[in-house]
Coordinates of C-alpha atoms in Angstrom, one line a residue:
M21 CA 123.4 19.5 54.7
N22 CA 121.7 16.2 55.1
E23 CA 118.0 15.7 54.5
E24 CA 117.3 14.6 58.0
S25 CA 119.2 17.4 59.7
S26 CA 117.5 20.1 57.6
A27 CA 114.1 18.5 58.2
F28 CA 114.9 18.6 61.9
L29 CA 115.8 22.3 61.8
L30 CA 112.7 23.2 59.8
T31 CA 110.1 21.9 62.3
P32 CA 107.5 24.4 63.5
K33 CA 108.6 24.0 67.1
N34 CA 112.2 24.7 66.4
L35 CA 111.4 27.7 64.3
R36 CA 109.2 29.1 67.1
I37 CA 112.0 28.6 69.6
T38 CA 114.5 30.3 67.3
L39 CA 112.2 33.2 66.8
Y40 CA 111.4 33.6 70.5
L41 CA 115.1 33.4 71.4
S42 CA 116.0 36.1 68.9
L43 CA 113.3 38.3 70.4
V44 CA 114.6 37.7 73.9
V45 CA 118.1 38.8 72.7
A46 CA 116.6 41.8 70.9
H47 CA 114.8 43.0 74.0
L48 CA 117.9 42.5 76.0
L49 CA 119.9 44.6 73.6
F50 CA 117.1 47.2 73.5
G51 CA 117.3 47.5 77.3
I52 CA 121.1 47.9 77.2
L53 CA 121.0 50.5 74.4
Y54 CA 118.1 52.5 75.6
P55 CA 118.1 52.5 79.5
E56 CA 115.3 55.1 79.6
S57 CA 113.0 52.4 78.2
I58 CA 114.1 49.6 80.5
A59 CA 110.5 48.8 81.6
I60 CA 109.5 48.0 78.1
A61 CA 112.6 46.0 77.5
A62 CA 112.1 44.0 80.7
L63 CA 108.5 43.2 79.9
G64 CA 109.4 42.1 76.4
F65 CA 112.3 40.1 77.7
T66 CA 110.1 38.4 80.3
F67 CA 107.3 37.7 77.9
F68 CA 109.4 36.0 75.2
A69 CA 111.5 34.2 77.8
V70 CA 108.3 32.6 79.1
L71 CA 107.3 31.6 75.6
V72 CA 110.7 29.9 75.1
L73 CA 110.2 28.0 78.3
I74 CA 106.7 26.9 77.3
Q75 CA 108.1 25.7 74.0
L76 CA 110.9 23.7 75.7
R77 CA 108.7 21.8 78.2
P78 CA 108.1 18.2 77.6
T79 CA 105.1 17.4 75.4
D80 CA 104.3 14.1 77.0
T81 CA 102.7 15.2 80.2
Q82 CA 101.3 11.7 81.0
A83 CA 104.6 9.9 81.0
I84 CA 103.9 8.3 84.4
K85 CA 100.7 6.3 84.3
V86 CA 99.5 4.5 87.4
E87 CA 97.0 1.8 87.1
K88 CA 94.9 1.0 90.2
T89 CA 93.5 -2.5 90.5
V90 CA 91.0 -3.6 93.1
H91 CA 90.9 -7.2 94.2
L92 CA 87.6 -8.2 95.7
D93 CA 87.9 -11.5 97.5
K94 CA 84.7 -13.1 98.9

């Protein structure tokens, strides 16, 4: 494995995404295997799915910058 590809895989953001995705799958499997605990599985699935989506949103929220200029002519 290249240095740059392993460095990319070991970033904290990618590790968090991987962990949250594995927990999403774990709660999905828990809900399938134990249907009597479907509420707990659904809450866990939803919680970790939201965390994955939060991690995947763009980090640069101010990408569009509008500069307003005022011209005062007298």
